Coordinates of N, CA and C in Angstrom, one line a residue:
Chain A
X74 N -35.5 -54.6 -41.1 CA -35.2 -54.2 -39.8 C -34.1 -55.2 -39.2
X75 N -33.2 -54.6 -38.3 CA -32.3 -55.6 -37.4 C -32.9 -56.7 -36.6
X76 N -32.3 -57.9 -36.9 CA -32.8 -58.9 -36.0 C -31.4 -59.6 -35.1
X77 N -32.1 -59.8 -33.6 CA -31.3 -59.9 -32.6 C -31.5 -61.5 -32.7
X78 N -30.8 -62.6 -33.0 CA -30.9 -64.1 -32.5 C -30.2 -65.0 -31.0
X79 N -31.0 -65.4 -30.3 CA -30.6 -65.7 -29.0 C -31.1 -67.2 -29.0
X80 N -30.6 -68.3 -28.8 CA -31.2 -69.6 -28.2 C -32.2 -69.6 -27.4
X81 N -33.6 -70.3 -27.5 CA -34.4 -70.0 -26.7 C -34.2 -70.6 -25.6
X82 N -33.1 -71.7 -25.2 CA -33.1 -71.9 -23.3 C -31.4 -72.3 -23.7
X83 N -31.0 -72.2 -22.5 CA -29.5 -72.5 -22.2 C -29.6 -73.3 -20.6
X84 N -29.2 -74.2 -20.1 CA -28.9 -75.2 -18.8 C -27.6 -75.7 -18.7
X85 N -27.1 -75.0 -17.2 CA -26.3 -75.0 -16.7 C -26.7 -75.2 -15.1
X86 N -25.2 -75.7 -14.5 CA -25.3 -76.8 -13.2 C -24.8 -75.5 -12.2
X87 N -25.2 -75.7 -10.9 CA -25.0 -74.6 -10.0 C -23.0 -74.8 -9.9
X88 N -22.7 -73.7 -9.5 CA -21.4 -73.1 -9.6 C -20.6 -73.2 -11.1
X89 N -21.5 -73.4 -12.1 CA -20.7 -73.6 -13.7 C -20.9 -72.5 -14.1
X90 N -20.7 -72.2 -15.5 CA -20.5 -71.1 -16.1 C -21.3 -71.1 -17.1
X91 N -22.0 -70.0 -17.2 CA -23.4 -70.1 -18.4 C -22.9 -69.0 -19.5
X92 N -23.0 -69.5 -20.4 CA -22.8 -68.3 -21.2 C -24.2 -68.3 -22.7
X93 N -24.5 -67.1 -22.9 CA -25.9 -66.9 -23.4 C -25.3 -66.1 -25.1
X94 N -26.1 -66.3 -25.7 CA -25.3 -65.7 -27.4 C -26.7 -64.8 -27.6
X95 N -26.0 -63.5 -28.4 CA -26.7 -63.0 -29.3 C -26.3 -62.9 -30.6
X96 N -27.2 -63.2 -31.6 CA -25.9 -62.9 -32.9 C -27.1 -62.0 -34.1
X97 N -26.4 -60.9 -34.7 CA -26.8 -60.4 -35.2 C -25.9 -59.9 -36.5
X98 N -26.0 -59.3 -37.5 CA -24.9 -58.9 -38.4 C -24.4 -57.8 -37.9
X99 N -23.1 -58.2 -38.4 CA -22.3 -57.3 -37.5 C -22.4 -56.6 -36.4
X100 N -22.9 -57.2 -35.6 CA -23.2 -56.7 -34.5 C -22.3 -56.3 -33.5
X101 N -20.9 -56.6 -33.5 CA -19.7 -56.0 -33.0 C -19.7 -54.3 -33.1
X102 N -20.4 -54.2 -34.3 CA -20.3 -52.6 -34.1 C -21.3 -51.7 -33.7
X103 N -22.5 -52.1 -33.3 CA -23.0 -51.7 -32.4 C -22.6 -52.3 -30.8
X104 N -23.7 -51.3 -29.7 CA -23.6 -51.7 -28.0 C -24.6 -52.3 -27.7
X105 N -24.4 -53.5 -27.0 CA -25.6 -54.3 -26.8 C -25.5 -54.2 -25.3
X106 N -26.6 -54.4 -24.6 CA -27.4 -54.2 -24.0 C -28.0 -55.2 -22.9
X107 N -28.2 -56.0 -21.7 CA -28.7 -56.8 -21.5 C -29.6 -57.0 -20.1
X108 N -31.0 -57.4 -19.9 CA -31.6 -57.6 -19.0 C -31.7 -58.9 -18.7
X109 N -32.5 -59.0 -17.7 CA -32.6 -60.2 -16.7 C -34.5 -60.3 -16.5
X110 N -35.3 -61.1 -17.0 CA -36.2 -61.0 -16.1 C -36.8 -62.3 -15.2
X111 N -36.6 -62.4 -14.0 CA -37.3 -63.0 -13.6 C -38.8 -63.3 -13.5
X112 N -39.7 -64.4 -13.7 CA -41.2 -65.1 -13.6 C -42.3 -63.9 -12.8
X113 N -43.2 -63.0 -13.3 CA -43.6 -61.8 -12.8 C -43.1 -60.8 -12.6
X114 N -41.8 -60.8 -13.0 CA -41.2 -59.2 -12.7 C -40.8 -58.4 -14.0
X115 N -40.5 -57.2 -13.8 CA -40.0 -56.6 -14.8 C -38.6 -57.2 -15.0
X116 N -38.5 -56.2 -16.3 CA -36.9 -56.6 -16.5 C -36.0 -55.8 -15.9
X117 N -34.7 -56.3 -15.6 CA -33.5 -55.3 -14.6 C -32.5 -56.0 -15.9
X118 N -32.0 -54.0 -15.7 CA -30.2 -54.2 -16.7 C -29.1 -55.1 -15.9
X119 N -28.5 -55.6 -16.7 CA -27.3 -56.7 -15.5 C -26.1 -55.8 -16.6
X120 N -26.3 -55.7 -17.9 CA -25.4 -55.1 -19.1 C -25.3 -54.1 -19.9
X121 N -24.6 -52.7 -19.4 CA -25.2 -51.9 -20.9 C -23.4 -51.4 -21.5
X122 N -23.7 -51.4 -22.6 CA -22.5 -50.7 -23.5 C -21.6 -51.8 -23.6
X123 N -22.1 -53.2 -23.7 CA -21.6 -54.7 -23.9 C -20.8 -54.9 -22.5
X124 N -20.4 -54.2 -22.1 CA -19.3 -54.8 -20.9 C -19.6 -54.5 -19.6
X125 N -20.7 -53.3 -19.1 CA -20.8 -52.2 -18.1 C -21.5 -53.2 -17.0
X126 N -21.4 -52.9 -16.1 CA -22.5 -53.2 -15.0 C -23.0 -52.3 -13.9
X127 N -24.2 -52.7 -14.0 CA -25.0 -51.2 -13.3 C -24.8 -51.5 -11.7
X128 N -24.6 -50.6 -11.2 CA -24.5 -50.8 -9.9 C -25.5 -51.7 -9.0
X129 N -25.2 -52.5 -8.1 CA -25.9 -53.7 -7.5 C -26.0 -55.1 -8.0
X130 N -25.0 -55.1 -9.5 CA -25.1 -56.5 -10.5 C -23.8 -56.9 -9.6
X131 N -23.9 -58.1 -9.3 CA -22.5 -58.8 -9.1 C -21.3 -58.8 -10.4
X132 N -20.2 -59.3 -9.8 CA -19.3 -59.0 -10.9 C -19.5 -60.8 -11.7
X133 N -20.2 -61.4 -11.3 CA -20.3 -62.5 -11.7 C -21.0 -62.2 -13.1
X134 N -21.5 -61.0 -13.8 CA -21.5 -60.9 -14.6 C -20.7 -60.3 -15.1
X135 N -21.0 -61.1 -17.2 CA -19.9 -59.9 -17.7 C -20.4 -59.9 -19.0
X136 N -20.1 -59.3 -19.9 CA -20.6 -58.9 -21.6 C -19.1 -58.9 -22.3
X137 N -19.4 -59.3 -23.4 CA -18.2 -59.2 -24.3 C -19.5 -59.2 -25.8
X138 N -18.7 -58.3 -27.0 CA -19.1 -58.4 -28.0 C -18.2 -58.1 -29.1
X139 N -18.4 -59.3 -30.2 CA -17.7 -59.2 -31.7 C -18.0 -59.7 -32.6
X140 N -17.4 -59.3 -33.8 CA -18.3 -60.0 -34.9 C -19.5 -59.8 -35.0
X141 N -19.9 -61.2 -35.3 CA -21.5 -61.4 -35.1 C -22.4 -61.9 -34.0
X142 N -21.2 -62.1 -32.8 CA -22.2 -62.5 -31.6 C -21.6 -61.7 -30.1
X143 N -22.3 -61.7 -29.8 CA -22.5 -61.0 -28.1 C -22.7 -61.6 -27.1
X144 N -22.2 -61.5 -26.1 CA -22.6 -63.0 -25.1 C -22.8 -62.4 -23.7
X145 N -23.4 -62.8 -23.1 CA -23.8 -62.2 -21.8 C -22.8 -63.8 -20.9
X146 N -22.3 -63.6 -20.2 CA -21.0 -64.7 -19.6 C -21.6 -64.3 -18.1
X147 N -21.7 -65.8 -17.1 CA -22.7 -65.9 -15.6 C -21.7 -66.7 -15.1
X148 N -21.0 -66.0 -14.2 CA -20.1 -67.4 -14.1 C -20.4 -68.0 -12.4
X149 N -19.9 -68.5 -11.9 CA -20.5 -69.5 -10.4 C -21.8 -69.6 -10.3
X150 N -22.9 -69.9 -11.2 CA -24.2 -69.8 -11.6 C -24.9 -69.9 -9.9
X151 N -26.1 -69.5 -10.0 CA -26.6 -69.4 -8.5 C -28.0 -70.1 -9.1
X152 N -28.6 -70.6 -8.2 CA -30.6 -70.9 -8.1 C -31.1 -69.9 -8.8
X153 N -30.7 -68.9 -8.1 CA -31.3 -67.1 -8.1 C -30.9 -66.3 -9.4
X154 N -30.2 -67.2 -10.1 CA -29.8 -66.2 -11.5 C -30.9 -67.6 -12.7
X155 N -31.8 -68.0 -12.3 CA -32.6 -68.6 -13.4 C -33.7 -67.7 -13.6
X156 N -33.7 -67.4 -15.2 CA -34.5 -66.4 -15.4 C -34.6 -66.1 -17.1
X157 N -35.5 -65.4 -17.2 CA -35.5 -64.7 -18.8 C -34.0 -63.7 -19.1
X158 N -33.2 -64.0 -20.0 CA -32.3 -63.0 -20.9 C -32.6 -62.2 -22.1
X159 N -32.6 -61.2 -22.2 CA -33.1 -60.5 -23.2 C -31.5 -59.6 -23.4
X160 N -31.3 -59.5 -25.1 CA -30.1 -58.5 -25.4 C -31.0 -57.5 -25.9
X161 N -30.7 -56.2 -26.3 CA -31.0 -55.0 -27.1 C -29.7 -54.1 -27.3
X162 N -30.6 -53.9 -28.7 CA -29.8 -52.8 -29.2 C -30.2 -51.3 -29.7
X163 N -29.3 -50.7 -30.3 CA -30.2 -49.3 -31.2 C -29.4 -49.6 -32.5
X164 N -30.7 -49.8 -33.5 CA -30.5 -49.7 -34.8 C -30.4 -48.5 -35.3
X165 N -28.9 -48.0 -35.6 CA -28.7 -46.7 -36.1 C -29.6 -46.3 -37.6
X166 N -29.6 -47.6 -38.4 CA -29.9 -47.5 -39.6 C -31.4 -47.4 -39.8
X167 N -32.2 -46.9 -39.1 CA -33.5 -46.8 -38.7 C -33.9 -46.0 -37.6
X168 N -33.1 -45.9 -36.6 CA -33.4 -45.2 -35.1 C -33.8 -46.2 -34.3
X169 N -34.4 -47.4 -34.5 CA -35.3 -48.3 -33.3 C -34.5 -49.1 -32.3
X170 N -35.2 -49.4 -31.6 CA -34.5 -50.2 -30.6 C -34.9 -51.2 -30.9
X171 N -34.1 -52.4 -30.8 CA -34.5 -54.0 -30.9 C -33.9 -54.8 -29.4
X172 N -35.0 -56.0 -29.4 CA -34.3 -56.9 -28.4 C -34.5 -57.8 -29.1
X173 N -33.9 -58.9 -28.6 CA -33.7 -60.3 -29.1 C -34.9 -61.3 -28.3
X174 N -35.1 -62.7 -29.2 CA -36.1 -63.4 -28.4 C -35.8 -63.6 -27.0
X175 N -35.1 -63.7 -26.1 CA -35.0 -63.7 -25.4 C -34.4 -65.4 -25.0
X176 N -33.3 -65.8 -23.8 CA -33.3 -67.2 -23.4 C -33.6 -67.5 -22.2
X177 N -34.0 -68.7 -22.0 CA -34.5 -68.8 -20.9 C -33.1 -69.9 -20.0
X178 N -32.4 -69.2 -18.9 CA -31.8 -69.4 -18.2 C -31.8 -70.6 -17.4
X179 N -31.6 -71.9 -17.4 CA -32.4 -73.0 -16.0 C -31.1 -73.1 -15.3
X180 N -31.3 -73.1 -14.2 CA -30.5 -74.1 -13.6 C -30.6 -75.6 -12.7
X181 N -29.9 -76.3 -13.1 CA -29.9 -77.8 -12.9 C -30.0 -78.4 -11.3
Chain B
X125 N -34.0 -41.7 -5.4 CA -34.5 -43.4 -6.3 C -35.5 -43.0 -7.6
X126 N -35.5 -43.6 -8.5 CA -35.8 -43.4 -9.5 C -36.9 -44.6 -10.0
X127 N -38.4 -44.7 -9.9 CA -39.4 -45.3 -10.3 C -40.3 -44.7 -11.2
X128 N -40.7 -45.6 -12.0 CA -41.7 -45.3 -13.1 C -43.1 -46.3 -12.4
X129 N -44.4 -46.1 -12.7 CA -45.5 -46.9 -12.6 C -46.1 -46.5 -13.6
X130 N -46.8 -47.6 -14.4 CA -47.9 -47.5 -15.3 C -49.4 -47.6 -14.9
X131 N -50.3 -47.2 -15.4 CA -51.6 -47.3 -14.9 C -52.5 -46.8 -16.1
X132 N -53.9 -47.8 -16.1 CA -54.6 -47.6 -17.3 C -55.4 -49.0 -17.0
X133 N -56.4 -48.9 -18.1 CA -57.3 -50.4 -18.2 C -56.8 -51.6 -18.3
X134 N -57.6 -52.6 -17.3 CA -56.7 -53.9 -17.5 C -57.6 -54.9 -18.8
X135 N -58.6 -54.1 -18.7 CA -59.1 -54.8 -19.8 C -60.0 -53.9 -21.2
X136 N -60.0 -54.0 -22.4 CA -60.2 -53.7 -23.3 C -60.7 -54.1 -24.5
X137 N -62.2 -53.6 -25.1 CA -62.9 -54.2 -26.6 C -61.8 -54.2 -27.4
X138 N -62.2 -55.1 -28.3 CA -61.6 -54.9 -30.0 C -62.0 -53.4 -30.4
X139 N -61.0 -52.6 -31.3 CA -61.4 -51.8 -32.4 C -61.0 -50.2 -31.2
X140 N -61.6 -50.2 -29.9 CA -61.5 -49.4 -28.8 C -60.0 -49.0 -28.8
X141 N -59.7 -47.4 -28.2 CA -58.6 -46.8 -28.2 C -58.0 -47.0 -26.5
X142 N -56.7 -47.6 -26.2 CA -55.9 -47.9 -25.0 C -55.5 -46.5 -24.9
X143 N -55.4 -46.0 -23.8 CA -54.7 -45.4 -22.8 C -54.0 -45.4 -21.8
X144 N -52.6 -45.3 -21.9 CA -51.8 -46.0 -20.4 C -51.1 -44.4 -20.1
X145 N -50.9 -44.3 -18.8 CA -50.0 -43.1 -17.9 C -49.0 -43.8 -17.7
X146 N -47.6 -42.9 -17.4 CA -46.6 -43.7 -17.0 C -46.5 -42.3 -15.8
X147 N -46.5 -42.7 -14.8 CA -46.2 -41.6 -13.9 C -44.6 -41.8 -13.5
X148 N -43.7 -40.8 -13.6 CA -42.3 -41.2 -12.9 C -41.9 -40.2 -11.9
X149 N -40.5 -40.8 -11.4 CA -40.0 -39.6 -10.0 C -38.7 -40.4 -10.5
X150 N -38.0 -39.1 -9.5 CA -36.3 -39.4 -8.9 C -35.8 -38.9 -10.7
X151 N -36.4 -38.3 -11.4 CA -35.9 -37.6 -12.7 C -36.6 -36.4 -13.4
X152 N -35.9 -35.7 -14.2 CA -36.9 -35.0 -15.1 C -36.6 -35.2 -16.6
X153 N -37.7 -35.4 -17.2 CA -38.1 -35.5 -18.8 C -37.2 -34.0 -19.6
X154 N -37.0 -33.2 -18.7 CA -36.6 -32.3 -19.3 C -34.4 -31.9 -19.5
X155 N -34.2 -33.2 -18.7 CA -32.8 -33.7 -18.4 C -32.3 -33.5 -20.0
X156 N -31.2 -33.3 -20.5 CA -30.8 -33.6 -21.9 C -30.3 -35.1 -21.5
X157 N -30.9 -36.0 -22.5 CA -29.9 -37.2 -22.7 C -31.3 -37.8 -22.3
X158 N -32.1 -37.9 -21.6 CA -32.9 -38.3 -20.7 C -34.8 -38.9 -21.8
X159 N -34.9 -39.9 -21.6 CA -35.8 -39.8 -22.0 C -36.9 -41.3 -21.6
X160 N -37.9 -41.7 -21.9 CA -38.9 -42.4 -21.5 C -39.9 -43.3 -22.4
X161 N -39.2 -44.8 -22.3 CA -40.1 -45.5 -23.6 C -41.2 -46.4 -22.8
X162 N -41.9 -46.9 -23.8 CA -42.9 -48.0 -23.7 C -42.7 -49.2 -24.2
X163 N -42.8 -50.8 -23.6 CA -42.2 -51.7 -23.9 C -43.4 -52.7 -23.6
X164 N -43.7 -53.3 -24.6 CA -45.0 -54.6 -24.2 C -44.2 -56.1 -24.4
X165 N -44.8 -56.8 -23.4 CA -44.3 -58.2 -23.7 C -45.8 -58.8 -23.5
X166 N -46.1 -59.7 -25.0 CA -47.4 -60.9 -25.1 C -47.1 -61.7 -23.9
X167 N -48.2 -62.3 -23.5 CA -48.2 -63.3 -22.5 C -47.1 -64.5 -23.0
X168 N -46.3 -65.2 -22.2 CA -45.0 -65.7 -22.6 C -44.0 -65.6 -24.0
X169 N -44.2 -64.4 -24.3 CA -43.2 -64.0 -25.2 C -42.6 -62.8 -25.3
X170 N -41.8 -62.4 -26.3 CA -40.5 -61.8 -25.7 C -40.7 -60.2 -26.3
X171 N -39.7 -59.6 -25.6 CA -40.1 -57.9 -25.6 C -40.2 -57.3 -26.8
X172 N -41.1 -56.4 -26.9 CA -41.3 -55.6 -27.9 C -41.2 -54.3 -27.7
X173 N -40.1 -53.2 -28.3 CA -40.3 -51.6 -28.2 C -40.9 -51.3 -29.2
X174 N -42.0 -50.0 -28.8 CA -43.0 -49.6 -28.8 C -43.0 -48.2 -29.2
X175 N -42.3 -47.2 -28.5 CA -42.1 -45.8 -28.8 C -41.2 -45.4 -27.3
X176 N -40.7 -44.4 -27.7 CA -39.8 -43.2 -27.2 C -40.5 -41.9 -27.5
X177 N -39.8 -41.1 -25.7 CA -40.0 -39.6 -26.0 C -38.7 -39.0 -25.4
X178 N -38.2 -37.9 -26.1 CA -36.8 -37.3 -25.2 C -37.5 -36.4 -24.6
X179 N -36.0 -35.9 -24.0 CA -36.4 -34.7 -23.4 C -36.9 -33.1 -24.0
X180 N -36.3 -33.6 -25.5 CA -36.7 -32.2 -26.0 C -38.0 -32.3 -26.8
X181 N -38.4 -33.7 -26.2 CA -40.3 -34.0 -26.7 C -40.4 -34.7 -28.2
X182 N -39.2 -34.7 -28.9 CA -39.3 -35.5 -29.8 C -39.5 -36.7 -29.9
X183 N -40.2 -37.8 -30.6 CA -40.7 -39.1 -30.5 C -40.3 -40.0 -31.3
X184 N -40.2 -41.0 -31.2 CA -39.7 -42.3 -32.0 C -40.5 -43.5 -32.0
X185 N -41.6 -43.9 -32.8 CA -42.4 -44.9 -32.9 C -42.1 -46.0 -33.6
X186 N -42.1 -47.7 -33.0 CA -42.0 -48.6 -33.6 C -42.6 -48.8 -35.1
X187 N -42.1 -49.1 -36.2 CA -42.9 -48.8 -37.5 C -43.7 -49.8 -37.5
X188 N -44.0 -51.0 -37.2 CA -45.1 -51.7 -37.3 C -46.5 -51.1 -36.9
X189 N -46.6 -50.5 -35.7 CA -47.5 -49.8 -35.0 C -47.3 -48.1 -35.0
X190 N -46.4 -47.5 -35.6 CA -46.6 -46.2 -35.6 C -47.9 -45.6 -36.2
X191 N -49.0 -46.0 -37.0 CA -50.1 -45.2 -37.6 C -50.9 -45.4 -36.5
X192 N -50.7 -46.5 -35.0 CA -51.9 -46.4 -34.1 C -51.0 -45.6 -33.0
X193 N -49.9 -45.2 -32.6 CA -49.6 -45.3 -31.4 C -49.4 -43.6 -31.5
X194 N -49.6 -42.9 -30.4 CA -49.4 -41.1 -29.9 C -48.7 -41.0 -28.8
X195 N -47.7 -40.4 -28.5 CA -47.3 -40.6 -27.2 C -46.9 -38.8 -26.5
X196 N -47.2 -38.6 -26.0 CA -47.4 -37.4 -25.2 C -46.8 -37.0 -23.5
X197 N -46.5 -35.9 -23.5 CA -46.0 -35.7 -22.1 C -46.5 -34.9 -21.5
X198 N -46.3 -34.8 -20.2 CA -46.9 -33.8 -19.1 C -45.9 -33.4 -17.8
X199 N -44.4 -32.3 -18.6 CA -43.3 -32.4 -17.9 C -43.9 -31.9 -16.3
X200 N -44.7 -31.2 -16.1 CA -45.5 -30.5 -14.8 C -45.6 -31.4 -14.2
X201 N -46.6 -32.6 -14.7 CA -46.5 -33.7 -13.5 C -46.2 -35.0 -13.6
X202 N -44.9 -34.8 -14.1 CA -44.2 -36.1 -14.4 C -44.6 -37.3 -15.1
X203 N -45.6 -36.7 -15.6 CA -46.1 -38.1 -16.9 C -45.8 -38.1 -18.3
X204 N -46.1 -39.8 -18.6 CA -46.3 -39.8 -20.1 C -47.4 -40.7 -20.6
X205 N -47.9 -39.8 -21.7 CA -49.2 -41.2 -22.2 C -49.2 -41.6 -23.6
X206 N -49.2 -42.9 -23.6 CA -49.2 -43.4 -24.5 C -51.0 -43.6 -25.3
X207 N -50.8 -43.2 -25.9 CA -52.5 -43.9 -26.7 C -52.2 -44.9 -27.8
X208 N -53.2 -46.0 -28.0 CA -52.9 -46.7 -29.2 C -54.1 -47.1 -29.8
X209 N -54.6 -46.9 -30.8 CA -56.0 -47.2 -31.4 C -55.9 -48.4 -32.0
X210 N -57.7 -48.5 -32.1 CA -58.0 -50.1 -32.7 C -57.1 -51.2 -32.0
X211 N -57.6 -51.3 -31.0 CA -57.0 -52.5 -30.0 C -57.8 -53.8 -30.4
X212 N -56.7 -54.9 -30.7 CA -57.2 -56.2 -31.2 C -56.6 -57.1 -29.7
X213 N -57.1 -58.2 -30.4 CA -56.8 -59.4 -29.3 C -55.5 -59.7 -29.0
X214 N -54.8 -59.6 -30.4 CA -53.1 -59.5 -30.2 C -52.5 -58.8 -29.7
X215 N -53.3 -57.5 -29.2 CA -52.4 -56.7 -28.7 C -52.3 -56.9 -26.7
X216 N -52.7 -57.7 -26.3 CA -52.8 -58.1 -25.0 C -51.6 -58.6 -24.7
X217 N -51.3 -58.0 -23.8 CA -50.0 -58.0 -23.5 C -49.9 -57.3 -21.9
X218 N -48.6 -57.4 -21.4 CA -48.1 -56.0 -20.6 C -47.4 -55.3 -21.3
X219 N -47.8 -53.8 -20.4 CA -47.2 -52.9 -21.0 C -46.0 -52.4 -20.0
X220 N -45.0 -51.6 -20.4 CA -44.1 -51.6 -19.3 C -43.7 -50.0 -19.8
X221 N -43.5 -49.0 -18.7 CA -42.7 -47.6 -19.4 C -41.5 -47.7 -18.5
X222 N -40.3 -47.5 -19.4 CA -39.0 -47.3 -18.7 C -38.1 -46.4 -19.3
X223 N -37.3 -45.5 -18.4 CA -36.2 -45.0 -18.5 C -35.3 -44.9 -19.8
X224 N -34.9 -44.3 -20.1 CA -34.0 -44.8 -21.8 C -32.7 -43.4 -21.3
X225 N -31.4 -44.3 -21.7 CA -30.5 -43.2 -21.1 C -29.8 -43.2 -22.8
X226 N -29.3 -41.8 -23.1 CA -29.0 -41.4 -24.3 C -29.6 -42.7 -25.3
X227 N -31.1 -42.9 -24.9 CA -31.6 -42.9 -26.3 C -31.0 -44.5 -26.3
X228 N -30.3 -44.8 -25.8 CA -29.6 -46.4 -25.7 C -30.0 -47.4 -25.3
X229 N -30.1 -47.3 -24.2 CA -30.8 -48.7 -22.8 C -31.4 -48.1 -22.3
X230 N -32.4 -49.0 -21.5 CA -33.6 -48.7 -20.5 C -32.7 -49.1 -18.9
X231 N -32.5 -48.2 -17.9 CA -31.6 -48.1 -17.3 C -32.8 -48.8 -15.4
X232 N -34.1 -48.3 -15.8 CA -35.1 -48.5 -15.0 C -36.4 -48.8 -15.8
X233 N -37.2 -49.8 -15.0 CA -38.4 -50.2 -15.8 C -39.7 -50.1 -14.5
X234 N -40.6 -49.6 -15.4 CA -41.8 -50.2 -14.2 C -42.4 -51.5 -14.0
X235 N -43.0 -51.5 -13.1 CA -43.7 -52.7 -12.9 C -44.4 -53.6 -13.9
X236 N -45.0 -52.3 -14.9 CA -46.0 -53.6 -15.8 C -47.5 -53.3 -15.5
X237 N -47.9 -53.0 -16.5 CA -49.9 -53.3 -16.0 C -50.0 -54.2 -17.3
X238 N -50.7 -55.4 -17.1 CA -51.5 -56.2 -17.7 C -52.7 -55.5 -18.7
X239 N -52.8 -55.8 -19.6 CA -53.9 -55.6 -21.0 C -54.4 -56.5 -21.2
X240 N -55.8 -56.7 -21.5 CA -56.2 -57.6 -22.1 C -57.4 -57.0 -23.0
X241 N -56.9 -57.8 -24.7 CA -58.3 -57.3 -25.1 C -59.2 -58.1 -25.2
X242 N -60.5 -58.0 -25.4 CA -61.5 -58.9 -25.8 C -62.5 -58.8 -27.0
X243 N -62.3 -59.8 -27.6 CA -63.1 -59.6 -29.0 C -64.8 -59.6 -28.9

């Protein structure tokens, strides 16, 4: 089965720029996918179809993907964007969905 | 607006069969493209999919757990149920049902009901 690999924390300073990896094989050719969860909540999409943003996400997000890694990019980091990152995908070669371990977001 | 809630036991024996409802609005199951999965996350660890249903009722189960898991719909009144047998202590978790748009991403999630089994 596909596996999604993510660093499990990333720390960055308020107004810097966070950037979070997913790396998977060849993962450039599939669409990844990405949520946000904050501490008791569900998860909310911030990324779908690597680049998209769902309406109400700031443009302060963004997705880019190639090769073997995928990055979910945060840029003027805020208090309020520390949280769980989760990528997913759809494994054509099986049908399933996968997410990745997930990283944990801090800010400094 | 478009919400999903889950509801079912917060707690549960070993070996005993789970049942969760996912009640939803602001959609129908019967949309093409449209369809509604189940997502557990262990207490501090990271997501796990579970199963899918489309709109045309066909199903997709995670293969680790596909010989315990059934997933069912009730396009009349907007639900879906998941059943999962022989529930162990590992399986404690939240459960979450969300939205799935062409089969791709989960576009909306619900809240989450808490599981817990007990040996």
């Amino acid at each position: 089965s596909y596996v999604l690999t993510q660093p499990p924390s990333v720390s960055v300073a308020p107004a810097k720029t966070a950037r979070i990896t997913c790396g998977g094989d060849n993962i450039g050719s599939k669409s990844v996918h990405w949520y946000r969860q904050k501490p008791g909540q569900a998860p909310v999409l911030v990324i779908y179809y690597d680049t998209e943003r769902p309406s109400g996400i700031p443009e302060r997000f963004s997705g880019s993907n190639s090769g073997t890694t995928a990055t979910l990019t945060i840029s003027s980091v805020e208090a309020g964007d520390e949280a769980d990152y989760y990528c997913q995908v759809w494994d054509r070669s099986d049908n399933h969905r996968v997410f990745g371990g997930g990283t944990k977001l801090t800010v400094l | 607006q478009i919400t999903l809630k889950e509801s079912g036991p917060t707690l549960v024996k070993s070996t005993q069969t789970l049942t969760l409802t996912c009640t939803f609005s602001g959609f129908s199951l019967t949309s093409t493209g449209v369809g509604v999965a189940w997502i557990r996350q262990p207490p501090g660890k990271a997501l796990e999919w579970l199963a899918l249903i489309y709109w045309d009722d066909s199903k997709l189960y995670s293969p680790s757990l596909k010989s315990r898991l059934t997933f069912t719909r009730d396009t009349s009144k907007n639900e879906v149920v998941l059943t999962m047998t022989n529930m162990d202590p590992v399986d404690t978790a939240t459960y979450y049902c969300a939205r799935i748009i062409a089969g791709v991403y989960f576009d909306t999630w619900g809240q989450g009901t808490l599981v817990s089994v007990s040996s």
